[in-house]
Amino acid sequence: RLRLEARRLARERSHVQYDLGGAVHAGGEPRVEELRQRMRTLDAQIERRVRESRAAIEEAQRRTVRERSALAATRVRRPGSTAR
């Protein structure tokens, strides 16, 4: 979900960047500043989604390692067999 949001924001940023180029060419200073601010906002949102995504992946990997180590310590013993 976080990766999808980051991609959606990146697409939006690309459109804003294109619009910014047109505004600079047209010399519309108020519009240029508005679009620059929007790009800064989008950059921050993208960065936040990427950080959250990395944190979620790292937590999932830690959880997987814990679960695997718990399974590795588990042994199946048949009734009547001796414990080791």
XYZ file of N, CA, C and O in Angstrom:
336
model
N 0.827 -1.187 0.000
C 0.000 0.000 0.000
C 0.873 1.253 0.000
O 0.616 2.183 -0.747
N 1.893 1.275 0.864
C 2.761 2.458 0.949
C 3.531 2.679 -0.349
O 3.696 3.820 -0.791
N 3.981 1.602 -0.955
C 4.698 1.731 -2.231
C 3.777 2.276 -3.316
O 4.185 3.105 -4.135
N 2.537 1.796 -3.334
C 1.576 2.292 -4.322
C 1.315 3.779 -4.131
O 1.237 4.539 -5.103
N 1.179 4.203 -2.883
C 0.975 5.627 -2.612
C 2.182 6.444 -3.057
O 2.028 7.522 -3.631
N 3.380 5.926 -2.803
C 4.594 6.639 -3.217
C 4.636 6.768 -4.737
O 4.998 7.830 -5.268
N 4.250 5.705 -5.452
C 4.234 5.776 -6.920
C 3.201 6.777 -7.426
O 3.453 7.519 -8.371
N 2.031 6.776 -6.787
C 0.982 7.728 -7.187
C 1.472 9.156 -6.976
O 1.301 10.028 -7.834
N 2.109 9.401 -5.835
C 2.639 10.737 -5.549
C 3.744 11.112 -6.533
O 3.845 12.272 -6.947
N 4.566 10.146 -6.914
C 5.637 10.415 -7.883
C 5.054 10.792 -9.244
O 5.581 11.687 -9.920
N 3.974 10.122 -9.635
C 3.317 10.493 -10.900
C 2.766 11.914 -10.817
O 2.918 12.709 -11.748
N 2.136 12.219 -9.691
C 1.604 13.572 -9.512
C 2.734 14.597 -9.547
O 2.614 15.654 -10.168
N 3.855 14.267 -8.914
C 5.007 15.172 -8.898
C 5.503 15.423 -10.319
O 5.859 16.545 -10.677
N 5.515 14.374 -11.121
C 5.951 14.507 -12.509
C 5.063 15.495 -13.270
O 5.559 16.338 -14.029
N 3.763 15.406 -13.045
C 2.834 16.342 -13.698
C 3.056 17.779 -13.201
O 3.028 18.726 -13.995
N 3.266 17.920 -11.920
C 3.515 19.256 -11.342
C 4.813 19.827 -11.916
O 4.881 21.023 -12.247
N 5.821 18.969 -12.046
C 7.102 19.424 -12.600
C 6.927 19.915 -14.039
O 7.485 20.943 -14.426
N 6.133 19.189 -14.801
C 5.854 19.607 -16.177
C 5.146 20.968 -16.187
O 5.520 21.873 -16.947
N 4.136 21.107 -15.331
C 3.418 22.379 -15.227
C 4.345 23.505 -14.783
O 4.222 24.642 -15.249
N 5.274 23.174 -13.888
C 6.232 24.172 -13.406
C 7.095 24.684 -14.563
O 7.332 25.893 -14.690
N 7.531 23.786 -15.407
C 8.324 24.204 -16.574
C 7.553 25.176 -17.448
O 8.090 26.184 -17.905
N 6.281 24.868 -17.658
C 5.444 25.772 -18.469
C 5.256 27.118 -17.805
O 5.288 28.162 -18.465
N 5.080 27.110 -16.481
C 4.886 28.369 -15.754
C 6.156 29.214 -15.787
O 6.085 30.441 -15.932
N 7.307 28.570 -15.665
C 8.579 29.311 -15.734
C 8.727 29.930 -17.120
O 9.100 31.099 -17.256
N 8.429 29.145 -18.133
C 8.549 29.644 -19.507
C 7.597 30.819 -19.755
O 7.957 31.786 -20.418
N 6.398 30.731 -19.186
C 5.405 31.791 -19.374
C 5.677 33.008 -18.490
O 5.101 34.071 -18.703
N 6.540 32.845 -17.488
C 6.894 33.965 -16.620
C 5.867 34.261 -15.541
O 5.831 35.360 -15.013
N 5.057 33.276 -15.195
C 4.041 33.485 -14.159
C 4.591 33.212 -12.773
O 4.463 32.113 -12.249
N 5.212 34.232 -12.170
C 5.903 34.048 -10.890
C 5.013 33.513 -9.768
O 5.443 32.609 -9.040
N 3.791 34.007 -9.569
C 2.958 33.445 -8.492
C 2.681 31.953 -8.709
O 2.733 31.158 -7.783
N 2.412 31.597 -9.951
C 2.154 30.176 -10.277
C 3.417 29.349 -10.090
O 3.357 28.206 -9.610
N 4.571 29.900 -10.451
C 5.843 29.193 -10.280
C 6.058 28.874 -8.806
O 6.391 27.731 -8.445
N 5.871 29.845 -7.951
C 6.080 29.621 -6.516
C 5.082 28.610 -5.965
O 5.439 27.757 -5.150
N 3.843 28.690 -6.420
C 2.819 27.732 -5.986
C 3.222 26.300 -6.366
O 3.123 25.368 -5.556
N 3.685 26.131 -7.594
C 4.076 24.798 -8.062
C 5.347 24.310 -7.369
O 5.470 23.115 -7.069
N 6.278 25.208 -7.108
C 7.486 24.808 -6.359
C 7.112 24.312 -4.968
O 7.653 23.313 -4.502
N 6.204 25.013 -4.317
C 5.766 24.602 -2.986
C 5.065 23.235 -3.055
O 5.276 22.385 -2.198
N 4.256 23.062 -4.087
C 3.573 21.761 -4.243
C 4.584 20.641 -4.443
O 4.432 19.549 -3.900
N 5.640 20.907 -5.200
C 6.682 19.899 -5.400
C 7.383 19.569 -4.087
O 7.673 18.405 -3.811
N 7.663 20.592 -3.282
C 8.296 20.340 -1.983
C 7.400 19.461 -1.104
O 7.875 18.549 -0.445
N 6.117 19.766 -1.121
C 5.160 18.979 -0.341
C 5.123 17.537 -0.832
O 5.168 16.597 -0.031
N 5.068 17.366 -2.142
C 5.048 16.015 -2.701
C 6.337 15.256 -2.391
O 6.303 14.069 -2.058
N 7.479 15.947 -2.490
C 8.760 15.308 -2.155
C 8.757 14.804 -0.714
O 9.203 13.685 -0.435
N 8.242 15.613 0.197
C 8.195 15.216 1.607
C 7.251 14.028 1.795
O 7.565 13.092 2.548
N 6.124 14.039 1.125
C 5.174 12.935 1.242
C 5.755 11.645 0.670
O 5.596 10.568 1.257
N 6.428 11.752 -0.457
C 7.060 10.579 -1.068
C 8.108 10.015 -0.125
O 8.156 8.803 0.124
N 8.953 10.878 0.409
C 10.012 10.437 1.323
C 9.409 9.750 2.552
O 9.913 8.723 3.004
N 8.335 10.308 3.077
C 7.694 9.703 4.250
C 7.155 8.307 3.908
O 7.331 7.359 4.667
N 6.511 8.159 2.753
C 5.983 6.845 2.348
C 7.112 5.833 2.165
O 6.985 4.680 2.564
N 8.209 6.279 1.583
C 9.354 5.378 1.374
C 9.919 4.933 2.717
O 10.203 3.746 2.925
N 10.064 5.868 3.658
C 10.564 5.517 4.997
C 9.626 4.540 5.694
O 10.072 3.549 6.279
N 8.323 4.814 5.624
C 7.348 3.936 6.266
C 7.363 2.548 5.630
O 7.243 1.539 6.319
N 7.519 2.504 4.325
C 7.579 1.225 3.615
C 8.803 0.428 4.040
O 8.713 -0.772 4.311
N 9.948 1.091 4.110
C 11.179 0.406 4.549
C 11.039 -0.117 5.972
O 11.460 -1.237 6.273
N 10.454 0.685 6.843
C 10.256 0.264 8.234
C 9.335 -0.951 8.302
O 9.588 -1.888 9.075
N 8.285 -0.962 7.508
C 7.355 -2.095 7.498
C 8.047 -3.361 6.994
O 7.858 -4.451 7.552
N 8.865 -3.219 5.970
C 9.597 -4.370 5.431
C 10.588 -4.893 6.467
O 10.681 -6.107 6.689
N 11.315 -4.000 7.117
C 12.280 -4.417 8.130
C 11.588 -5.135 9.289
O 12.076 -6.153 9.782
N 10.443 -4.625 9.714
C 9.699 -5.276 10.795
C 9.211 -6.654 10.364
O 9.288 -7.610 11.135
N 8.730 -6.772 9.147
C 8.277 -8.071 8.642
C 9.443 -9.058 8.587
O 9.286 -10.237 8.929
N 10.620 -8.585 8.183
C 11.791 -9.462 8.134
C 12.203 -9.902 9.537
O 12.529 -11.073 9.749
N 12.162 -8.978 10.510
C 12.491 -9.345 11.896
C 11.501 -10.378 12.422
O 11.880 -11.349 13.063
N 10.235 -10.163 12.142
C 9.198 -11.082 12.595
C 9.398 -12.461 11.965
O 9.261 -13.480 12.628
N 9.744 -12.492 10.684
C 9.988 -13.758 9.995
C 11.165 -14.492 10.612
O 11.101 -15.709 10.835
N 12.228 -13.775 10.912
C 13.402 -14.393 11.544
C 13.031 -14.978 12.902
O 13.400 -16.106 13.232
N 12.266 -14.217 13.704
C 11.827 -14.716 15.018
C 10.978 -15.973 14.875
O 11.165 -16.950 15.606
N 10.062 -15.948 13.931
C 9.181 -17.103 13.733
C 9.966 -18.321 13.255
O 9.719 -19.432 13.706
N 10.897 -18.100 12.362
C 11.710 -19.227 11.872
C 12.571 -19.808 12.976
O 12.735 -21.019 13.059
N 13.142 -18.943 13.800
C 13.978 -19.458 14.889
C 13.116 -20.201 15.912
O 13.550 -21.182 16.495
N 11.891 -19.749 16.117
C 10.991 -20.466 17.029
C 10.639 -21.837 16.458
O 10.583 -22.828 17.195
N 10.447 -21.921 15.164
C 10.145 -23.203 14.532
C 11.349 -24.126 14.543
O 11.212 -25.334 14.711
N 12.524 -23.558 14.362
C 13.737 -24.373 14.350
C 13.957 -25.030 15.711
O 14.465 -26.146 15.795
N 13.546 -24.369 16.778
C 13.741 -24.917 18.123
C 12.688 -25.964 18.462
O 12.811 -26.693 19.438
N 11.642 -26.056 17.664
C 10.570 -27.006 17.915
C 10.927 -28.350 17.293
O 11.332 -28.414 16.146
N 10.767 -29.405 18.073
C 11.035 -30.755 17.565
C 9.777 -31.585 17.706
O 9.046 -31.456 18.673
N 9.600 -32.446 16.767
C 8.482 -33.384 16.832
C 8.993 -34.640 17.514
O 9.985 -35.227 17.099
N 8.315 -35.039 18.582
C 8.693 -36.275 19.265
C 7.527 -37.247 19.182
O 6.389 -36.877 19.431
N 7.848 -38.423 18.842
C 6.826 -39.461 18.781
C 6.625 -40.052 20.175
O 7.560 -40.091 20.979
N 5.421 -40.451 20.468
C 5.175 -41.055 21.782
C 6.120 -42.231 22.015
O 6.348 -43.059 21.135
N 6.696 -42.263 23.190
C 7.596 -43.354 23.562
C 9.041 -43.129 23.165
O 9.923 -43.899 23.539
N 9.349 -42.072 22.400
C 10.753 -41.831 22.037
C 11.438 -41.106 23.192
O 10.814 -40.479 24.008
N 12.732 -41.192 23.247
C 13.469 -40.523 24.312
C 13.747 -39.083 23.950
O 14.011 -38.772 22.787
N 13.707 -38.216 24.941
C 13.979 -36.790 24.716
C 15.476 -36.572 24.626
O 16.249 -37.196 25.321
N 15.899 -35.659 23.788
C 17.336 -35.352 23.647
C 17.614 -33.978 24.139
O 17.029 -33.038 24.043
